[in-house]
Tab-separated table of C-alpha atoms in Angstrom:
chain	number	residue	atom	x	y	z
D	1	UNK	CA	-68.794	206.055	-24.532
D	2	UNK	CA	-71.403	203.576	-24.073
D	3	UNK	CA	-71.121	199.658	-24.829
D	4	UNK	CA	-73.917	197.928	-26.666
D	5	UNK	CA	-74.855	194.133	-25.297
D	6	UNK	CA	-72.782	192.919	-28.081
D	7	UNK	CA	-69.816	194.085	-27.099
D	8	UNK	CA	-70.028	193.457	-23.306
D	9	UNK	CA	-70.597	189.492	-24.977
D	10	UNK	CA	-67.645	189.797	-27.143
D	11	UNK	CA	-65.998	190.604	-24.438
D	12	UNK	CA	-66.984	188.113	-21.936
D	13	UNK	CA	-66.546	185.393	-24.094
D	14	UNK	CA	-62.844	186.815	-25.189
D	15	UNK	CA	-62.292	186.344	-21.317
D	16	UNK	CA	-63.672	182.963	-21.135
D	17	UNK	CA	-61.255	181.974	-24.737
D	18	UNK	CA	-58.583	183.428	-22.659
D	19	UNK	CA	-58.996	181.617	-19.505
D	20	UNK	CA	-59.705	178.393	-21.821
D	21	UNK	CA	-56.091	178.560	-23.338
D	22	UNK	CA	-54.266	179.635	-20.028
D	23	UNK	CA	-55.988	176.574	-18.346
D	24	UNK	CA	-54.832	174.468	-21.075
D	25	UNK	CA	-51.418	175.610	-20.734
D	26	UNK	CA	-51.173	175.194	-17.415
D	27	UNK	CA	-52.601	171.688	-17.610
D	28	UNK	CA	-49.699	170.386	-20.379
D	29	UNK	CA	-46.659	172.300	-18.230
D	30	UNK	CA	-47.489	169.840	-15.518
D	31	UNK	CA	-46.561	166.913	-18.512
D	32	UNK	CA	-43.866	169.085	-19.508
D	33	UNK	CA	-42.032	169.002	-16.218
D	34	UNK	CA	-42.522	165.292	-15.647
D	35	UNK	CA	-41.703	164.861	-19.078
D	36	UNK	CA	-38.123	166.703	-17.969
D	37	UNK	CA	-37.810	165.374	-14.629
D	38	UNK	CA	-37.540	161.388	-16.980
D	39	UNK	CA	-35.206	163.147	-19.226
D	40	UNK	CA	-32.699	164.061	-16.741
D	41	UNK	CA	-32.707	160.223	-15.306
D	42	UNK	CA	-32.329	159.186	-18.499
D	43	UNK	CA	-29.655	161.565	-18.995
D	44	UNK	CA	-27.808	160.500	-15.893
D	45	UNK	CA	-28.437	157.012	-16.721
D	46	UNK	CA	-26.350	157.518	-19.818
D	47	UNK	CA	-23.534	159.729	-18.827
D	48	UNK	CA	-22.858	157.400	-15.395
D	49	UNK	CA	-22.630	153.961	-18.359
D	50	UNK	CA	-20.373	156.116	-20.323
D	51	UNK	CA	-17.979	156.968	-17.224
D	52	UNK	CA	-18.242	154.037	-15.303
D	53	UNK	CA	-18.458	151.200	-17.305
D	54	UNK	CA	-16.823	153.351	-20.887
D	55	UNK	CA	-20.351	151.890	-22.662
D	56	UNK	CA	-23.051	154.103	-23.763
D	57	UNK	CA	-26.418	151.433	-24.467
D	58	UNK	CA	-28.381	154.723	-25.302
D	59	UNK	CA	-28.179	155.372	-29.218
D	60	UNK	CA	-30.311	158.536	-28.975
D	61	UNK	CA	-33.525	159.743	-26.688
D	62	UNK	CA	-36.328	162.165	-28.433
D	63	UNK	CA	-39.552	163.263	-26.085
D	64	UNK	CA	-42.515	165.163	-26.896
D	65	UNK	CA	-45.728	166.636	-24.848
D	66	UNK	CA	-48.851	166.528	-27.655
D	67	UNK	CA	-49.828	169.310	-29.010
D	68	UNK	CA	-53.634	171.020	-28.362
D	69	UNK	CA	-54.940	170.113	-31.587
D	70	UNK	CA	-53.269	166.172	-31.264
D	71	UNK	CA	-54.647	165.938	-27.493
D	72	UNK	CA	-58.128	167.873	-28.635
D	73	UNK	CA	-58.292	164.795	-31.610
D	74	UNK	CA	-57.177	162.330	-29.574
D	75	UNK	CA	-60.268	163.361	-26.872
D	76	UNK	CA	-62.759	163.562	-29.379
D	77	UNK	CA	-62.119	160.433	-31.216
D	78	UNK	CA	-62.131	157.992	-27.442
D	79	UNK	CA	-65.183	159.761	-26.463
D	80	UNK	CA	-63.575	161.163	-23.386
D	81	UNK	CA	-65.182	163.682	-21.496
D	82	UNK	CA	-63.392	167.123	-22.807
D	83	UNK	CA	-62.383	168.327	-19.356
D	84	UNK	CA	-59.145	168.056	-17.661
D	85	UNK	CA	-59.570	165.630	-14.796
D	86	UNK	CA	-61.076	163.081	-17.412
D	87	UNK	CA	-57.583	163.235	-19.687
D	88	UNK	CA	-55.809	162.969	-16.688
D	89	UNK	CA	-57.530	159.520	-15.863
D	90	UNK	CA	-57.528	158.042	-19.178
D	91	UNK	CA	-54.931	159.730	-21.367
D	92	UNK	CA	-51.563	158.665	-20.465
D	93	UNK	CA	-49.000	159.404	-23.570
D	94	UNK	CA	-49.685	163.227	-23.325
D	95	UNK	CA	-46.117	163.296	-22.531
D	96	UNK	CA	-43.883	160.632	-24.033
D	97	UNK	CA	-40.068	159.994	-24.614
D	98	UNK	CA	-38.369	157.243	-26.863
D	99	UNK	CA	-35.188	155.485	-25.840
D	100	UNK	CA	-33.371	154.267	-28.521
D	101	UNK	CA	-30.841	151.771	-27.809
D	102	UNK	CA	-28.472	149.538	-29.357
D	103	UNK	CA	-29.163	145.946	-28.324
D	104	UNK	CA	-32.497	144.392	-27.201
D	105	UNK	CA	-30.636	143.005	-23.759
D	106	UNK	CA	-30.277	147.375	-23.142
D	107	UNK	CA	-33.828	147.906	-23.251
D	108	UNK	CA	-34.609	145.871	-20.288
D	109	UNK	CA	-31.572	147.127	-18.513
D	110	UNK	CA	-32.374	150.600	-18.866
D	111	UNK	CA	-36.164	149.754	-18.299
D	112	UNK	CA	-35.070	147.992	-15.237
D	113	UNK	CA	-33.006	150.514	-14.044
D	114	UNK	CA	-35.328	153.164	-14.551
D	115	UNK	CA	-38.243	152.214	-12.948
D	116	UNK	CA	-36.278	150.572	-10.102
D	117	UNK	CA	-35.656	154.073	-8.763
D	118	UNK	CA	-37.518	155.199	-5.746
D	119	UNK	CA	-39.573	158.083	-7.485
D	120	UNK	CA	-41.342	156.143	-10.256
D	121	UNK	CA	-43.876	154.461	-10.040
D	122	UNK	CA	-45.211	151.690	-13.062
D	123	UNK	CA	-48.548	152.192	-14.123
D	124	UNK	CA	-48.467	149.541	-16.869
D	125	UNK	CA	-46.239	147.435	-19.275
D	126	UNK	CA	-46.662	146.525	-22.648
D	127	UNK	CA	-43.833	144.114	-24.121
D	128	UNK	CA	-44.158	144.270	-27.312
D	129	UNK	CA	-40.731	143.246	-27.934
D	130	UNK	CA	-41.287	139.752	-26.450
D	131	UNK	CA	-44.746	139.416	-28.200
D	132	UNK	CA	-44.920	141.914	-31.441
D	133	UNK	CA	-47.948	143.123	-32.786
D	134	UNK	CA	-49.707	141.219	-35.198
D	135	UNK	CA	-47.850	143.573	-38.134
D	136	UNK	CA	-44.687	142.967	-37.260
D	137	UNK	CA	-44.303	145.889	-34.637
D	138	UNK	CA	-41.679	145.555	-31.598
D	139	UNK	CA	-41.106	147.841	-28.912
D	140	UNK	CA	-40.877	148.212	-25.099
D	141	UNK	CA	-43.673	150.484	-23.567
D	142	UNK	CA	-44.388	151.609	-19.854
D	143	UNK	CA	-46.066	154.221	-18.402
D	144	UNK	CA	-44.699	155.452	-15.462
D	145	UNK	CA	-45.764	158.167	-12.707
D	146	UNK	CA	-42.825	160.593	-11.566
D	147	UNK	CA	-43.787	163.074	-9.308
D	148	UNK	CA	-43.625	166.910	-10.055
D	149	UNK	CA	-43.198	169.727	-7.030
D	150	UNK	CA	-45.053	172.531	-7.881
D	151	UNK	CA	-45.309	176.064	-6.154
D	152	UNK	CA	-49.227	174.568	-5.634
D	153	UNK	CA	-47.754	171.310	-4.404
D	154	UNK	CA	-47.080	167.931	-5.552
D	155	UNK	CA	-48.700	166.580	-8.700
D	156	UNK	CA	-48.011	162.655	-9.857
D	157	UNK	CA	-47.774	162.927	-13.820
D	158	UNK	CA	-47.649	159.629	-16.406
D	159	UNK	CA	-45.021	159.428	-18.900
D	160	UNK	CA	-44.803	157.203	-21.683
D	161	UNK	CA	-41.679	155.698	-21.922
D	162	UNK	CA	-40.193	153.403	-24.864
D	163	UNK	CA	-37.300	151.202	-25.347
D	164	UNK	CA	-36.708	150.223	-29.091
D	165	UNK	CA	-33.729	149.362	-30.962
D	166	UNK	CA	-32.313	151.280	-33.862
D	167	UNK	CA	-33.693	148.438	-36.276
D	168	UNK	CA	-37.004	148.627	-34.350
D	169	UNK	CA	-37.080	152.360	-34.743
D	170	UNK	CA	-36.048	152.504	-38.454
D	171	UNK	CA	-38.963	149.885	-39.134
D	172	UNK	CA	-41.325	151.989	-36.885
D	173	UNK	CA	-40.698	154.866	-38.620
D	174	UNK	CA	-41.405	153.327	-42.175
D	175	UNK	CA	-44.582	151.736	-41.127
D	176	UNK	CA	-45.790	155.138	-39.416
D	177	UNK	CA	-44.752	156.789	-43.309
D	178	UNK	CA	-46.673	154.137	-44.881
D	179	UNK	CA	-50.009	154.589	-42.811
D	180	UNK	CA	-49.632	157.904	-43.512
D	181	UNK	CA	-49.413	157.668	-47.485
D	182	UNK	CA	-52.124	155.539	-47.349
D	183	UNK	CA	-54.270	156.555	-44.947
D	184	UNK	CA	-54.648	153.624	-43.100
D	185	UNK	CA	-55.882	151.616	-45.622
D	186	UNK	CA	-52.586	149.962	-46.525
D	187	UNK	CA	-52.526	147.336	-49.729
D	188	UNK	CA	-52.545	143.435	-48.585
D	189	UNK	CA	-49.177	142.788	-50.461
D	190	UNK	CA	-47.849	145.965	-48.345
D	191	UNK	CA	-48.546	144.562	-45.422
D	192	UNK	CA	-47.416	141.072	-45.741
D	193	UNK	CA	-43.749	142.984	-47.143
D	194	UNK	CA	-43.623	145.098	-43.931
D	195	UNK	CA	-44.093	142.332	-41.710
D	196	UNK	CA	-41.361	140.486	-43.521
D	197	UNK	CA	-39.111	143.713	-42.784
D	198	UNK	CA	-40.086	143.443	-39.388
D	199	UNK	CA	-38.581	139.642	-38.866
D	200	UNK	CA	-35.834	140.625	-40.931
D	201	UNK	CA	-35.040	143.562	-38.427
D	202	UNK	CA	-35.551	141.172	-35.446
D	203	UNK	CA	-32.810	138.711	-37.365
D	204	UNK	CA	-30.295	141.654	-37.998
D	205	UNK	CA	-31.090	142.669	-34.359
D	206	UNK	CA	-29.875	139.175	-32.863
D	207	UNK	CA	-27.010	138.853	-35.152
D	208	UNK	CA	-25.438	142.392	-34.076
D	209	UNK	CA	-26.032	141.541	-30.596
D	210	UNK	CA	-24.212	138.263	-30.975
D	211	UNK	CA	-21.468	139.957	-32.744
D	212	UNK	CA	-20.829	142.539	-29.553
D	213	UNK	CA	-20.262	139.698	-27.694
D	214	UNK	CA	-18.156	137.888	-29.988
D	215	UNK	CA	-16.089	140.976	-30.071
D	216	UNK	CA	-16.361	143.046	-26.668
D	217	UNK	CA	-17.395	139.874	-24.218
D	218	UNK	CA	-19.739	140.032	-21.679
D	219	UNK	CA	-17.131	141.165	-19.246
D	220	UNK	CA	-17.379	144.699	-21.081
D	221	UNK	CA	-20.159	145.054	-20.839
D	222	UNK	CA	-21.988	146.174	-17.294
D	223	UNK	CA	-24.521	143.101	-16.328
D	224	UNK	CA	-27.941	143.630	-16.461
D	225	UNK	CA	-30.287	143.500	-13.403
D	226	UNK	CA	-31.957	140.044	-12.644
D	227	UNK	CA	-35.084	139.813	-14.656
D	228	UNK	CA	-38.384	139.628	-13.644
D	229	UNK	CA	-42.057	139.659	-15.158
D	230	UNK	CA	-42.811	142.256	-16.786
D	231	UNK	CA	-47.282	143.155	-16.455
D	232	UNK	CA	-48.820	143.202	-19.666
């Protein structure tokens, strides 16, 4: 049976599709596993509070590694180079995980004791709780570096990590709706309602923390680690 030029082109660039996508997926397991390897610390983070000091400050933890067609748009729309070594050096929320916790005083503790362990490393921090975005916005974000041990060897891979409360997340998630419906191109009245929703979330946030105190006392609760600046 003989093969016409076409086909032997087909084929070769069926190969080359092929290779493409198994490249690709190699290149987001590597976020996968770091993405897992923050999980778990998290995770022991949470269970050790819950034995030990019979407080949980973790409300709930969701993660994600972006998609082809989210990391493909995302590339296109910085003007990054499309290959992999470029992402790598200027893409660094390919994986991410949010911590949701209860009181604004447990997002530095858990942000302190995260990244105070030996095998992370902080890339950058952007406190967002101490000074909010101009709409209102308020969260705790750092990338960090946890290394991965591969069959090929050791690979240093950036997670996004952020620490938000639940009336920071509620808020978030609103806003995110409201971009959405509108496409970005959100009414003026809109905008100056959702900022007053963020302050109002801020207020609720102080008042509940004040409350646990009022009720539990500080000596409940397991003390934070000393503070220190935080790189912005």
């Amino acid at each position: 049976m003989s093969v016409s030029l076409d086909d032997a082109s087909f084929s070769a660039t069926l190969r080359e599709m092929r290779a493409l996508r198994d490249e690709f997926q190699r290149f987001l397991l590597e976020y996968r596993f770091g993405l897992q390897e923050v999980e778990t610390k998290i995770a022991i983070l949470r269970d050790e509070f819950q034995h030990m000091h019979d407080y949980n400050p973790i409300e709930h933890v969701t993660s994600r590694v972006k998609s082809p067609d989210s990391l493909t748009e995302k590339v296109s729309r910085k003007g990054i180079e499309p290959d992999f070594a470029a992402i790598r050096r200027h893409i660094t929320d390919v994986a991410g995980i949010r911590v949701t916790v209860s009181f604004v005083a447990d997002a530095y503790r858990l942000f302190d004791l995260l990244t105070a362990q030996d095998d992370i490393s902080v890339r950058a921090v952007k406190d967002y709780i101490a000074r909010p975005k101009a709409n209102g916005y308020k969260s705790l974000h750092a990338i960090v570096e946890v290394p991965v041990f591969l069959s090929t060897g050791r690979v240093d891979v950036p997670v996004e990590v952020q620490f938000r409360t639940i009336a920071m997340d509620f808020w978030a998630s609103l806003e995110h709706k409201i971009y959405y419906k509108y496409d970005r191109q959100v009414p003026a009245g809109l905008l100056a309602s959702l900022k007053d929703a963020a302050d109002t979330a801020a207020e609720l946030d102080a008042r509940m923390e004040r409350l646990h105190h009022q009720v539990h006392g500080a000596a409940e609760t397991p003390p934070a680690p000393p503070p220190r600046p935080l790189a912005v």
